[in-house]
Amino acid sequence: MRSDYVTSYYAASAHPAPERSSLAGRVDCDVCVVGAGIAGCSSALHLAERGLSVVLLEEHRVGWGASGRSGAQAIPGVAAGQAKLNRMLGPATARQVWEVSVEGLALMRELIARFRIDCDWVDGHMLTAVKARHERELQAELAELRDQYDYSGVHYLPREELRALLATDRYIGALYDTNGAHLHPLNYTLGLAAAAEQLGVRIFESTRALSFGAQGAERVRVATAHGEVRARFLVLCGNVYLGATAPELRDKIMAVATYIVATEPLGGDRARQLIANNAAVADVNWVLDYFRRSADHRLLFGGRVNYSGLRTFDAPGATRARMLRVFPQLRDVRIEYAWGGDVDITLNRAPHFGRLAPNVYFLQGFSGHGIALTGIAGKLVAEAVSGTAARFDVFARIPHANFPGGAAMRRPALVLAMLWYRLRDLL
Ligand SMILES: Cc1cc2nc3c(=O)[nH]c(=O)nc-3n(C[C@H](O)[C@H](O)[C@H](O)COP(=O)(O)OP(=O)(O)OC[C@H]3O[C@@H](n4cnc5c(N)ncnc54)[C@H](O)[C@@H]3O)c2cc1C
């Protein structure tokens, strides 16, 4: 059964998109892709570009999941951070991961230009420090980015300079990355899907991939409620919603809910007063606040995570309270939209890419840091399916453990772990 988009600012401002039919009967193709978020749409697009016939299955609508609800701050790197990757993988591999992620931003710019995707792209990202410890961390990160990664376009904004750009006293400095950006994530995902269709991809909505299995030595059969896809390759991009379709992947990620509120339109002047350079902003806390202006002059503010899995607490109220902690001057402003979505965190916060069989690939574990990485991940999967797996395998070799505690205990264990990190934010 199709679920329409959750009510959000993005759904309300989405460009018209066709409602694709569900799959009925059998289709044959080179590659079946499951999940039409950015990862799935980008995989499909890049596979089609290489001349492969592609079928993309989406249980709900294109961009229904995290990709259509995201804070949409496009930033390089991975959620684990480069220092951790260095320790885990060694400097050479950590650098390869970094370079792919930077290419991810360039790829977004290229796709948006090439396919004329109208998605409110704005350059600029600021990572802010709330306390002296954060400032030291950001200075160390800046030195690392410049010295070890030759990453230019990033500089430190001391308090006074930052205060001229951001109308809040909460932050004492920021790392300003001119290469980072923000955008309308649902319109971007819809644009990628339309581009993939231009290249011949067949997209079926309201179609859940229920299961898959080998069909002879070299083919895979994907079962849906009213049909099946037979393909040479399968690419799983279902993120936290994949569930029982691929139980082997489930224990490596945990769904963590995060929430965003959108204010009523503030008018150009008032919006510009809040964030003068129109950059996206996030702080460096573990439970972080992230916010930006929208094209129609709202503030979009995300700032609450829920590790418990309980949906009963007042997420819009809690998120608004966090917004007012940053911008108390918005007390009179009405919240017009509030929505949430799940991010797919891995235990080590590194992305989880790999194969379940020689012809079954998967992309998951973006850990809340997937807007840019999902797109380039789709390109890496297309390279691998076409026989050049070197870049995909850099990621596929990253080791991942299951969340401890088994099905019953893993969420309580995570809640305890997160309590520790939240306490650390307060120090
Ligand atoms: C509220 C929120 C804020 C975020 N903010 C940021 C941010 O500021 N910056 C950043 O970099 N990242 C952010 N993220 C994370 C980022 O949005 C995600 O990493 C990224 O969008 C994941 O894309 P995806 O394609 O892997 O998954 P999704 O977009 O979730 O797509 C998966 C799709 O697969 C479909 N599906 C699943 N199983 C099946 C099946 N069996 N059959 C058919 N279809 C199936 C689902 O319906 C869904 O549409 C945020 C996420 C959320 C939720």
mmCIF file with all atom_site columns, N, CA and C and ligand atoms in Angstrom, residues 34-40 57-61 63-75 207-209 237-239 241-242 245 258-260 290 339-344 363 366 368-372 374, ligand 1:
data_model
loop_
_atom_site.group_PDB
_atom_site.id
_atom_site.type_symbol
_atom_site.label_atom_id
_atom_site.label_alt_id
_atom_site.label_comp_id
_atom_site.label_asym_id
_atom_site.label_entity_id
_atom_site.label_seq_id
_atom_site.pdbx_PDB_ins_code
_atom_site.Cartn_x
_atom_site.Cartn_y
_atom_site.Cartn_z
_atom_site.occupancy
_atom_site.B_iso_or_equiv
_atom_site.pdbx_formal_charge
_atom_site.auth_seq_id
_atom_site.auth_comp_id
_atom_site.auth_asym_id
_atom_site.auth_atom_id
_atom_site.pdbx_PDB_model_num
ATOM   1   N N   . VAL A 1 34  ? 16.561 -1.304 -5.238 1.00 0.00 ? 34  VAL A N   1
ATOM   2   C CA  . VAL A 1 34  ? 15.459 -1.233 -4.266 1.00 0.00 ? 34  VAL A CA  1
ATOM   3   C C   . VAL A 1 34  ? 15.624 0.026  -3.419 1.00 0.00 ? 34  VAL A C   1
ATOM   4   N N   . GLY A 1 35  ? 14.607 0.891  -3.442 1.00 0.00 ? 35  GLY A N   1
ATOM   5   C CA  . GLY A 1 35  ? 14.615 2.096  -2.618 1.00 0.00 ? 35  GLY A CA  1
ATOM   6   C C   . GLY A 1 35  ? 14.941 3.342  -3.424 1.00 0.00 ? 35  GLY A C   1
ATOM   7   N N   . ALA A 1 36  ? 13.961 4.262  -3.519 1.00 0.00 ? 36  ALA A N   1
ATOM   8   C CA  . ALA A 1 36  ? 14.163 5.471  -4.325 1.00 0.00 ? 36  ALA A CA  1
ATOM   9   C C   . ALA A 1 36  ? 14.413 6.695  -3.445 1.00 0.00 ? 36  ALA A C   1
ATOM   10  N N   . GLY A 1 37  ? 15.421 6.578  -2.559 1.00 0.00 ? 37  GLY A N   1
ATOM   11  C CA  . GLY A 1 37  ? 16.005 7.761  -1.927 1.00 0.00 ? 37  GLY A CA  1
ATOM   12  C C   . GLY A 1 37  ? 17.133 8.236  -2.848 1.00 0.00 ? 37  GLY A C   1
ATOM   13  N N   . ILE A 1 38  ? 18.002 9.104  -2.303 1.00 0.00 ? 38  ILE A N   1
ATOM   14  C CA  . ILE A 1 38  ? 19.096 9.593  -3.143 1.00 0.00 ? 38  ILE A CA  1
ATOM   15  C C   . ILE A 1 38  ? 20.020 8.443  -3.543 1.00 0.00 ? 38  ILE A C   1
ATOM   16  N N   . ALA A 1 39  ? 20.285 7.521  -2.605 1.00 0.00 ? 39  ALA A N   1
ATOM   17  C CA  . ALA A 1 39  ? 21.207 6.410  -2.925 1.00 0.00 ? 39  ALA A CA  1
ATOM   18  C C   . ALA A 1 39  ? 20.661 5.581  -4.081 1.00 0.00 ? 39  ALA A C   1
ATOM   19  N N   . GLY A 1 40  ? 19.375 5.235  -4.012 1.00 0.00 ? 40  GLY A N   1
ATOM   20  C CA  . GLY A 1 40  ? 18.780 4.392  -5.057 1.00 0.00 ? 40  GLY A CA  1
ATOM   21  C C   . GLY A 1 40  ? 18.654 5.136  -6.383 1.00 0.00 ? 40  GLY A C   1
ATOM   22  N N   . LEU A 1 57  ? 12.591 -0.049 -7.651 1.00 0.00 ? 57  LEU A N   1
ATOM   23  C CA  . LEU A 1 57  ? 11.361 -0.326 -6.894 1.00 0.00 ? 57  LEU A CA  1
ATOM   24  C C   . LEU A 1 57  ? 11.312 0.550  -5.645 1.00 0.00 ? 57  LEU A C   1
ATOM   25  N N   . GLU A 1 58  ? 10.193 1.212  -5.412 1.00 0.00 ? 58  GLU A N   1
ATOM   26  C CA  . GLU A 1 58  ? 10.023 2.065  -4.229 1.00 0.00 ? 58  GLU A CA  1
ATOM   27  C C   . GLU A 1 58  ? 8.703  1.693  -3.547 1.00 0.00 ? 58  GLU A C   1
ATOM   28  N N   . GLU A 1 59  ? 8.799  1.387  -2.268 1.00 0.00 ? 59  GLU A N   1
ATOM   29  C CA  . GLU A 1 59  ? 7.598  0.956  -1.546 1.00 0.00 ? 59  GLU A CA  1
ATOM   30  C C   . GLU A 1 59  ? 6.533  2.048  -1.485 1.00 0.00 ? 59  GLU A C   1
ATOM   31  N N   . HIS A 1 60  ? 6.969  3.292  -1.339 1.00 0.00 ? 60  HIS A N   1
ATOM   32  C CA  . HIS A 1 60  ? 6.006  4.402  -1.201 1.00 0.00 ? 60  HIS A CA  1
ATOM   33  C C   . HIS A 1 60  ? 6.120  5.318  -2.418 1.00 0.00 ? 60  HIS A C   1
ATOM   34  N N   . ARG A 1 61  ? 6.708  6.495  -2.238 1.00 0.00 ? 61  ARG A N   1
ATOM   35  C CA  . ARG A 1 61  ? 6.924  7.456  -3.319 1.00 0.00 ? 61  ARG A CA  1
ATOM   36  C C   . ARG A 1 61  ? 8.421  7.772  -3.402 1.00 0.00 ? 61  ARG A C   1
ATOM   37  N N   . GLY A 1 63  ? 11.620 9.523  -2.827 1.00 0.00 ? 63  GLY A N   1
ATOM   38  C CA  . GLY A 1 63  ? 12.013 10.505 -1.813 1.00 0.00 ? 63  GLY A CA  1
ATOM   39  C C   . GLY A 1 63  ? 11.169 10.471 -0.557 1.00 0.00 ? 63  GLY A C   1
ATOM   40  N N   . TRP A 1 64  ? 10.440 9.381  -0.355 1.00 0.00 ? 64  TRP A N   1
ATOM   41  C CA  . TRP A 1 64  ? 9.554  9.282  0.814  1.00 0.00 ? 64  TRP A CA  1
ATOM   42  C C   . TRP A 1 64  ? 10.333 9.195  2.131  1.00 0.00 ? 64  TRP A C   1
ATOM   43  N N   . GLY A 1 65  ? 11.516 8.600  2.102  1.00 0.00 ? 65  GLY A N   1
ATOM   44  C CA  . GLY A 1 65  ? 12.283 8.339  3.335  1.00 0.00 ? 65  GLY A CA  1
ATOM   45  C C   . GLY A 1 65  ? 13.124 9.541  3.749  1.00 0.00 ? 65  GLY A C   1
ATOM   46  N N   . ALA A 1 66  ? 14.301 9.251  4.303  1.00 0.00 ? 66  ALA A N   1
ATOM   47  C CA  . ALA A 1 66  ? 15.161 10.323 4.829  1.00 0.00 ? 66  ALA A CA  1
ATOM   48  C C   . ALA A 1 66  ? 15.481 11.363 3.757  1.00 0.00 ? 66  ALA A C   1
ATOM   49  N N   . SER A 1 67  ? 15.641 10.924 2.510  1.00 0.00 ? 67  SER A N   1
ATOM   50  C CA  . SER A 1 67  ? 16.081 11.859 1.471  1.00 0.00 ? 67  SER A CA  1
ATOM   51  C C   . SER A 1 67  ? 15.079 12.978 1.237  1.00 0.00 ? 67  SER A C   1
ATOM   52  N N   . GLY A 1 68  ? 13.816 12.714 1.463  1.00 0.00 ? 68  GLY A N   1
ATOM   53  C CA  . GLY A 1 68  ? 12.801 13.741 1.266  1.00 0.00 ? 68  GLY A CA  1
ATOM   54  C C   . GLY A 1 68  ? 12.442 14.495 2.529  1.00 0.00 ? 68  GLY A C   1
ATOM   55  N N   . ARG A 1 69  ? 13.154 14.231 3.633  1.00 0.00 ? 69  ARG A N   1
ATOM   56  C CA  . ARG A 1 69  ? 12.804 14.877 4.912  1.00 0.00 ? 69  ARG A CA  1
ATOM   57  C C   . ARG A 1 69  ? 14.010 15.548 5.563  1.00 0.00 ? 69  ARG A C   1
ATOM   58  N N   . SER A 1 70  ? 15.144 15.441 4.920  1.00 0.00 ? 70  SER A N   1
ATOM   59  C CA  . SER A 1 70  ? 16.443 15.712 5.535  1.00 0.00 ? 70  SER A CA  1
ATOM   60  C C   . SER A 1 70  ? 16.659 17.186 5.897  1.00 0.00 ? 70  SER A C   1
ATOM   61  N N   . GLY A 1 71  ? 17.588 17.417 6.819  1.00 0.00 ? 71  GLY A N   1
ATOM   62  C CA  . GLY A 1 71  ? 18.074 18.765 7.073  1.00 0.00 ? 71  GLY A CA  1
ATOM   63  C C   . GLY A 1 71  ? 18.805 19.315 5.861  1.00 0.00 ? 71  GLY A C   1
ATOM   64  N N   . ALA A 1 72  ? 19.307 18.379 5.020  1.00 0.00 ? 72  ALA A N   1
ATOM   65  C CA  . ALA A 1 72  ? 19.863 18.705 3.698  1.00 0.00 ? 72  ALA A CA  1
ATOM   66  C C   . ALA A 1 72  ? 21.072 19.610 3.753  1.00 0.00 ? 72  ALA A C   1
ATOM   67  N N   . GLN A 1 73  ? 21.899 19.427 4.766  1.00 0.00 ? 73  GLN A N   1
ATOM   68  C CA  . GLN A 1 73  ? 23.172 20.113 4.821  1.00 0.00 ? 73  GLN A CA  1
ATOM   69  C C   . GLN A 1 73  ? 24.170 19.207 4.111  1.00 0.00 ? 73  GLN A C   1
ATOM   70  N N   . ALA A 1 74  ? 24.661 19.669 2.978  1.00 0.00 ? 74  ALA A N   1
ATOM   71  C CA  . ALA A 1 74  ? 25.555 18.845 2.159  1.00 0.00 ? 74  ALA A CA  1
ATOM   72  C C   . ALA A 1 74  ? 26.989 19.138 2.571  1.00 0.00 ? 74  ALA A C   1
ATOM   73  N N   . ILE A 1 75  ? 27.631 18.145 3.155  1.00 0.00 ? 75  ILE A N   1
ATOM   74  C CA  . ILE A 1 75  ? 28.970 18.358 3.730  1.00 0.00 ? 75  ILE A CA  1
ATOM   75  C C   . ILE A 1 75  ? 29.869 17.189 3.353  1.00 0.00 ? 75  ILE A C   1
ATOM   76  N N   . THR A 1 207 ? 5.559  -0.211 -4.485 1.00 0.00 ? 207 THR A N   1
ATOM   77  C CA  . THR A 1 207 ? 6.004  -1.570 -4.760 1.00 0.00 ? 207 THR A CA  1
ATOM   78  C C   . THR A 1 207 ? 7.122  -1.939 -3.797 1.00 0.00 ? 207 THR A C   1
ATOM   79  N N   . ARG A 1 208 ? 6.798  -2.733 -2.805 1.00 0.00 ? 208 ARG A N   1
ATOM   80  C CA  . ARG A 1 208 ? 7.832  -3.188 -1.867 1.00 0.00 ? 208 ARG A CA  1
ATOM   81  C C   . ARG A 1 208 ? 8.519  -4.435 -2.406 1.00 0.00 ? 208 ARG A C   1
ATOM   82  N N   . ALA A 1 209 ? 9.828  -4.447 -2.389 1.00 0.00 ? 209 ALA A N   1
ATOM   83  C CA  . ALA A 1 209 ? 10.570 -5.687 -2.664 1.00 0.00 ? 209 ALA A CA  1
ATOM   84  C C   . ALA A 1 209 ? 10.437 -6.540 -1.413 1.00 0.00 ? 209 ALA A C   1
ATOM   85  N N   . CYS A 1 237 ? 19.063 -0.310 -1.535 1.00 0.00 ? 237 CYS A N   1
ATOM   86  C CA  . CYS A 1 237 ? 19.223 1.054  -0.999 1.00 0.00 ? 237 CYS A CA  1
ATOM   87  C C   . CYS A 1 237 ? 18.007 1.418  -0.148 1.00 0.00 ? 237 CYS A C   1
ATOM   88  N N   . GLY A 1 238 ? 17.538 0.462  0.629  1.00 0.00 ? 238 GLY A N   1
ATOM   89  C CA  . GLY A 1 238 ? 16.299 0.674  1.389  1.00 0.00 ? 238 GLY A CA  1
ATOM   90  C C   . GLY A 1 238 ? 16.500 1.316  2.742  1.00 0.00 ? 238 GLY A C   1
ATOM   91  N N   . ASN A 1 239 ? 17.797 1.468  3.138  1.00 0.00 ? 239 ASN A N   1
ATOM   92  C CA  . ASN A 1 239 ? 18.088 2.149  4.390  1.00 0.00 ? 239 ASN A CA  1
ATOM   93  C C   . ASN A 1 239 ? 17.354 1.474  5.559  1.00 0.00 ? 239 ASN A C   1
ATOM   94  N N   . TYR A 1 241 ? 14.396 1.155  6.267  1.00 0.00 ? 241 TYR A N   1
ATOM   95  C CA  . TYR A 1 241 ? 13.078 0.569  5.954  1.00 0.00 ? 241 TYR A CA  1
ATOM   96  C C   . TYR A 1 241 ? 13.199 -0.790 5.279  1.00 0.00 ? 241 TYR A C   1
ATOM   97  N N   . LEU A 1 242 ? 14.425 -1.214 4.984  1.00 0.00 ? 242 LEU A N   1
ATOM   98  C CA  . LEU A 1 242 ? 14.616 -2.472 4.251  1.00 0.00 ? 242 LEU A CA  1
ATOM   99  C C   . LEU A 1 242 ? 14.123 -3.648 5.091  1.00 0.00 ? 242 LEU A C   1
ATOM   100 N N   . THR A 1 245 ? 13.344 -7.523 4.269  1.00 0.00 ? 245 THR A N   1
ATOM   101 C CA  . THR A 1 245 ? 13.759 -7.819 2.884  1.00 0.00 ? 245 THR A CA  1
ATOM   102 C C   . THR A 1 245 ? 15.207 -8.329 2.862  1.00 0.00 ? 245 THR A C   1
ATOM   103 N N   . THR A 1 258 ? 15.056 11.751 14.147 1.00 0.00 ? 258 THR A N   1
ATOM   104 C CA  . THR A 1 258 ? 15.459 13.146 14.328 1.00 0.00 ? 258 THR A CA  1
ATOM   105 C C   . THR A 1 258 ? 14.363 14.040 13.736 1.00 0.00 ? 258 THR A C   1
ATOM   106 N N   . TYR A 1 259 ? 14.256 15.260 14.253 1.00 0.00 ? 259 TYR A N   1
ATOM   107 C CA  . TYR A 1 259 ? 13.078 16.087 13.967 1.00 0.00 ? 259 TYR A CA  1
ATOM   108 C C   . TYR A 1 259 ? 13.471 17.468 13.464 1.00 0.00 ? 259 TYR A C   1
ATOM   109 N N   . ILE A 1 260 ? 12.595 18.014 12.640 1.00 0.00 ? 260 ILE A N   1
ATOM   110 C CA  . ILE A 1 260 ? 12.819 19.363 12.092 1.00 0.00 ? 260 ILE A CA  1
ATOM   111 C C   . ILE A 1 260 ? 11.531 20.167 12.243 1.00 0.00 ? 260 ILE A C   1
ATOM   112 N N   . TYR A 1 290 ? 20.899 21.804 14.049 1.00 0.00 ? 290 TYR A N   1
ATOM   113 C CA  . TYR A 1 290 ? 21.257 22.144 12.657 1.00 0.00 ? 290 TYR A CA  1
ATOM   114 C C   . TYR A 1 290 ? 20.135 22.965 12.068 1.00 0.00 ? 290 TYR A C   1
ATOM   115 N N   . TRP A 1 339 ? 8.173  17.758 11.379 1.00 0.00 ? 339 TRP A N   1
ATOM   116 C CA  . TRP A 1 339 ? 8.203  16.370 10.890 1.00 0.00 ? 339 TRP A CA  1
ATOM   117 C C   . TRP A 1 339 ? 9.456  15.677 11.407 1.00 0.00 ? 339 TRP A C   1
ATOM   118 N N   . GLY A 1 340 ? 9.463  14.387 11.263 1.00 0.00 ? 340 GLY A N   1
ATOM   119 C CA  . GLY A 1 340 ? 10.626 13.620 11.698 1.00 0.00 ? 340 GLY A CA  1
ATOM   120 C C   . GLY A 1 340 ? 10.996 12.591 10.654 1.00 0.00 ? 340 GLY A C   1
ATOM   121 N N   . GLY A 1 341 ? 12.121 11.992 10.844 1.00 0.00 ? 341 GLY A N   1
ATOM   122 C CA  . GLY A 1 341 ? 12.574 10.919 9.960  1.00 0.00 ? 341 GLY A CA  1
ATOM   123 C C   . GLY A 1 341 ? 13.613 10.110 10.693 1.00 0.00 ? 341 GLY A C   1
ATOM   124 N N   . ASP A 1 342 ? 13.952 8.981  10.117 1.00 0.00 ? 342 ASP A N   1
ATOM   125 C CA  . ASP A 1 342 ? 14.925 8.094  10.761 1.00 0.00 ? 342 ASP A CA  1
ATOM   126 C C   . ASP A 1 342 ? 16.264 8.159  10.045 1.00 0.00 ? 342 ASP A C   1
ATOM   127 N N   . VAL A 1 343 ? 17.325 8.201  10.826 1.00 0.00 ? 343 VAL A N   1
ATOM   128 C CA  . VAL A 1 343 ? 18.656 8.034  10.230 1.00 0.00 ? 343 VAL A CA  1
ATOM   129 C C   . VAL A 1 343 ? 19.179 6.646  10.588 1.00 0.00 ? 343 VAL A C   1
ATOM   130 N N   . ASP A 1 344 ? 20.041 6.147  9.696  1.00 0.00 ? 344 ASP A N   1
ATOM   131 C CA  . ASP A 1 344 ? 20.533 4.764  9.774  1.00 0.00 ? 344 ASP A CA  1
ATOM   132 C C   . ASP A 1 344 ? 21.926 4.742  10.365 1.00 0.00 ? 344 ASP A C   1
ATOM   133 N N   . LEU A 1 363 ? 23.961 -0.401 0.018  1.00 0.00 ? 363 LEU A N   1
ATOM   134 C CA  . LEU A 1 363 ? 24.465 0.895  0.508  1.00 0.00 ? 363 LEU A CA  1
ATOM   135 C C   . LEU A 1 363 ? 23.617 1.286  1.707  1.00 0.00 ? 363 LEU A C   1
ATOM   136 N N   . PHE A 1 366 ? 24.602 5.559  6.546  1.00 0.00 ? 366 PHE A N   1
ATOM   137 C CA  . PHE A 1 366 ? 25.132 6.909  6.317  1.00 0.00 ? 366 PHE A CA  1
ATOM   138 C C   . PHE A 1 366 ? 25.189 7.724  7.621  1.00 0.00 ? 366 PHE A C   1
ATOM   139 N N   . GLY A 1 368 ? 23.319 9.720  9.405  1.00 0.00 ? 368 GLY A N   1
ATOM   140 C CA  . GLY A 1 368 ? 22.907 11.123 9.504  1.00 0.00 ? 368 GLY A CA  1
ATOM   141 C C   . GLY A 1 368 ? 23.776 12.063 8.684  1.00 0.00 ? 368 GLY A C   1
ATOM   142 N N   . HIS A 1 369 ? 24.598 11.518 7.804  1.00 0.00 ? 369 HIS A N   1
ATOM   143 C CA  . HIS A 1 369 ? 25.592 12.309 7.070  1.00 0.00 ? 369 HIS A CA  1
ATOM   144 C C   . HIS A 1 369 ? 25.559 11.865 5.607  1.00 0.00 ? 369 HIS A C   1
ATOM   145 N N   . GLY A 1 370 ? 24.326 11.761 5.066  1.00 0.00 ? 370 GLY A N   1
ATOM   146 C CA  . GLY A 1 370 ? 24.222 11.076 3.789  1.00 0.00 ? 370 GLY A CA  1
ATOM   147 C C   . GLY A 1 370 ? 23.832 11.923 2.596  1.00 0.00 ? 370 GLY A C   1
ATOM   148 N N   . ILE A 1 371 ? 23.556 13.201 2.781  1.00 0.00 ? 371 ILE A N   1
ATOM   149 C CA  . ILE A 1 371 ? 23.047 13.972 1.644  1.00 0.00 ? 371 ILE A CA  1
ATOM   150 C C   . ILE A 1 371 ? 24.033 13.963 0.480  1.00 0.00 ? 371 ILE A C   1
ATOM   151 N N   . ALA A 1 372 ? 25.303 14.192 0.764  1.00 0.00 ? 372 ALA A N   1
ATOM   152 C CA  . ALA A 1 372 ? 26.286 14.188 -0.318 1.00 0.00 ? 372 ALA A CA  1
ATOM   153 C C   . ALA A 1 372 ? 26.798 12.774 -0.606 1.00 0.00 ? 372 ALA A C   1
ATOM   154 N N   . THR A 1 374 ? 25.420 9.782  -0.307 1.00 0.00 ? 374 THR A N   1
ATOM   155 C CA  . THR A 1 374 ? 24.520 8.843  -0.995 1.00 0.00 ? 374 THR A CA  1
ATOM   156 C C   . THR A 1 374 ? 24.680 8.934  -2.512 1.00 0.00 ? 374 THR A C   1
HETATM 157 C C1  . LIG B 2 .   ? 15.335 14.530 9.653  1.00 0.00 ? 1   LIG B C1  1
HETATM 158 C C2  . LIG B 2 .   ? 16.634 14.188 8.974  1.00 0.00 ? 1   LIG B C2  1
HETATM 159 C C3  . LIG B 2 .   ? 17.623 15.146 8.861  1.00 0.00 ? 1   LIG B C3  1
HETATM 160 C C4  . LIG B 2 .   ? 18.825 14.843 8.203  1.00 0.00 ? 1   LIG B C4  1
HETATM 161 N N1  . LIG B 2 .   ? 19.732 15.843 8.025  1.00 0.00 ? 1   LIG B N1  1
HETATM 162 C C5  . LIG B 2 .   ? 20.851 15.585 7.287  1.00 0.00 ? 1   LIG B C5  1
HETATM 163 C C6  . LIG B 2 .   ? 21.749 16.646 6.967  1.00 0.00 ? 1   LIG B C6  1
HETATM 164 O O1  . LIG B 2 .   ? 21.518 17.814 7.296  1.00 0.00 ? 1   LIG B O1  1
HETATM 165 N N2  . LIG B 2 .   ? 22.871 16.337 6.254  1.00 0.00 ? 1   LIG B N2  1
HETATM 166 C C7  . LIG B 2 .   ? 23.154 15.053 5.850  1.00 0.00 ? 1   LIG B C7  1
HETATM 167 O O2  . LIG B 2 .   ? 24.177 14.827 5.207  1.00 0.00 ? 1   LIG B O2  1
HETATM 168 N N3  . LIG B 2 .   ? 22.286 14.043 6.123  1.00 0.00 ? 1   LIG B N3  1
HETATM 169 C C8  . LIG B 2 .   ? 21.153 14.278 6.808  1.00 0.00 ? 1   LIG B C8  1
HETATM 170 N N4  . LIG B 2 .   ? 20.266 13.272 7.053  1.00 0.00 ? 1   LIG B N4  1
HETATM 171 C C9  . LIG B 2 .   ? 20.576 11.939 6.531  1.00 0.00 ? 1   LIG B C9  1
HETATM 172 C C10 . LIG B 2 .   ? 20.321 11.826 5.034  1.00 0.00 ? 1   LIG B C10 1
HETATM 173 O O3  . LIG B 2 .   ? 19.099 12.461 4.721  1.00 0.00 ? 1   LIG B O3  1
HETATM 174 C C11 . LIG B 2 .   ? 20.294 10.333 4.671  1.00 0.00 ? 1   LIG B C11 1
HETATM 175 O O4  . LIG B 2 .   ? 21.569 9.786  4.989  1.00 0.00 ? 1   LIG B O4  1
HETATM 176 C C12 . LIG B 2 .   ? 20.011 10.036 3.220  1.00 0.00 ? 1   LIG B C12 1
HETATM 177 O O5  . LIG B 2 .   ? 18.914 10.766 2.740  1.00 0.00 ? 1   LIG B O5  1
HETATM 178 C C13 . LIG B 2 .   ? 19.744 8.530  3.071  1.00 0.00 ? 1   LIG B C13 1
HETATM 179 O O6  . LIG B 2 .   ? 19.342 8.275  1.760  1.00 0.00 ? 1   LIG B O6  1
HETATM 180 P P1  . LIG B 2 .   ? 18.955 6.793  1.320  1.00 0.00 ? 1   LIG B P1  1
HETATM 181 O O7  . LIG B 2 .   ? 18.683 6.838  -0.124 1.00 0.00 ? 1   LIG B O7  1
HETATM 182 O O8  . LIG B 2 .   ? 20.005 5.843  1.805  1.00 0.00 ? 1   LIG B O8  1
HETATM 183 O O9  . LIG B 2 .   ? 17.665 6.397  2.176  1.00 0.00 ? 1   LIG B O9  1
HETATM 184 P P2  . LIG B 2 .   ? 16.162 6.933  2.134  1.00 0.00 ? 1   LIG B P2  1
HETATM 185 O O10 . LIG B 2 .   ? 16.066 8.296  1.643  1.00 0.00 ? 1   LIG B O10 1
HETATM 186 O O11 . LIG B 2 .   ? 15.571 6.635  3.479  1.00 0.00 ? 1   LIG B O11 1
HETATM 187 O O12 . LIG B 2 .   ? 15.467 6.018  1.052  1.00 0.00 ? 1   LIG B O12 1
HETATM 188 C C14 . LIG B 2 .   ? 15.185 4.659  1.252  1.00 0.00 ? 1   LIG B C14 1
HETATM 189 C C15 . LIG B 2 .   ? 13.948 4.330  0.430  1.00 0.00 ? 1   LIG B C15 1
HETATM 190 O O13 . LIG B 2 .   ? 13.843 2.914  0.297  1.00 0.00 ? 1   LIG B O13 1
HETATM 191 C C16 . LIG B 2 .   ? 12.489 2.558  0.317  1.00 0.00 ? 1   LIG B C16 1
HETATM 192 N N5  . LIG B 2 .   ? 12.450 1.123  0.682  1.00 0.00 ? 1   LIG B N5  1
HETATM 193 C C17 . LIG B 2 .   ? 12.945 0.560  1.806  1.00 0.00 ? 1   LIG B C17 1
HETATM 194 N N6  . LIG B 2 .   ? 12.772 -0.773 1.776  1.00 0.00 ? 1   LIG B N6  1
HETATM 195 C C18 . LIG B 2 .   ? 12.146 -1.059 0.595  1.00 0.00 ? 1   LIG B C18 1
HETATM 196 C C19 . LIG B 2 .   ? 11.714 -2.270 0.001  1.00 0.00 ? 1   LIG B C19 1
HETATM 197 N N7  . LIG B 2 .   ? 11.877 -3.452 0.608  1.00 0.00 ? 1   LIG B N7  1
HETATM 198 N N8  . LIG B 2 .   ? 11.121 -2.205 -1.226 1.00 0.00 ? 1   LIG B N8  1
HETATM 199 C C20 . LIG B 2 .   ? 10.958 -1.005 -1.858 1.00 0.00 ? 1   LIG B C20 1
HETATM 200 N N9  . LIG B 2 .   ? 11.357 0.175  -1.312 1.00 0.00 ? 1   LIG B N9  1
HETATM 201 C C21 . LIG B 2 .   ? 11.947 0.149  -0.095 1.00 0.00 ? 1   LIG B C21 1
HETATM 202 C C22 . LIG B 2 .   ? 11.889 3.492  1.361  1.00 0.00 ? 1   LIG B C22 1
HETATM 203 O O14 . LIG B 2 .   ? 10.500 3.616  1.198  1.00 0.00 ? 1   LIG B O14 1
HETATM 204 C C23 . LIG B 2 .   ? 12.649 4.790  1.105  1.00 0.00 ? 1   LIG B C23 1
HETATM 205 O O15 . LIG B 2 .   ? 11.962 5.643  0.215  1.00 0.00 ? 1   LIG B O15 1
HETATM 206 C C24 . LIG B 2 .   ? 19.065 13.531 7.706  1.00 0.00 ? 1   LIG B C24 1
HETATM 207 C C25 . LIG B 2 .   ? 18.077 12.562 7.841  1.00 0.00 ? 1   LIG B C25 1
HETATM 208 C C26 . LIG B 2 .   ? 16.880 12.875 8.471  1.00 0.00 ? 1   LIG B C26 1
HETATM 209 C C27 . LIG B 2 .   ? 15.821 11.818 8.591  1.00 0.00 ? 1   LIG B C27 1
#
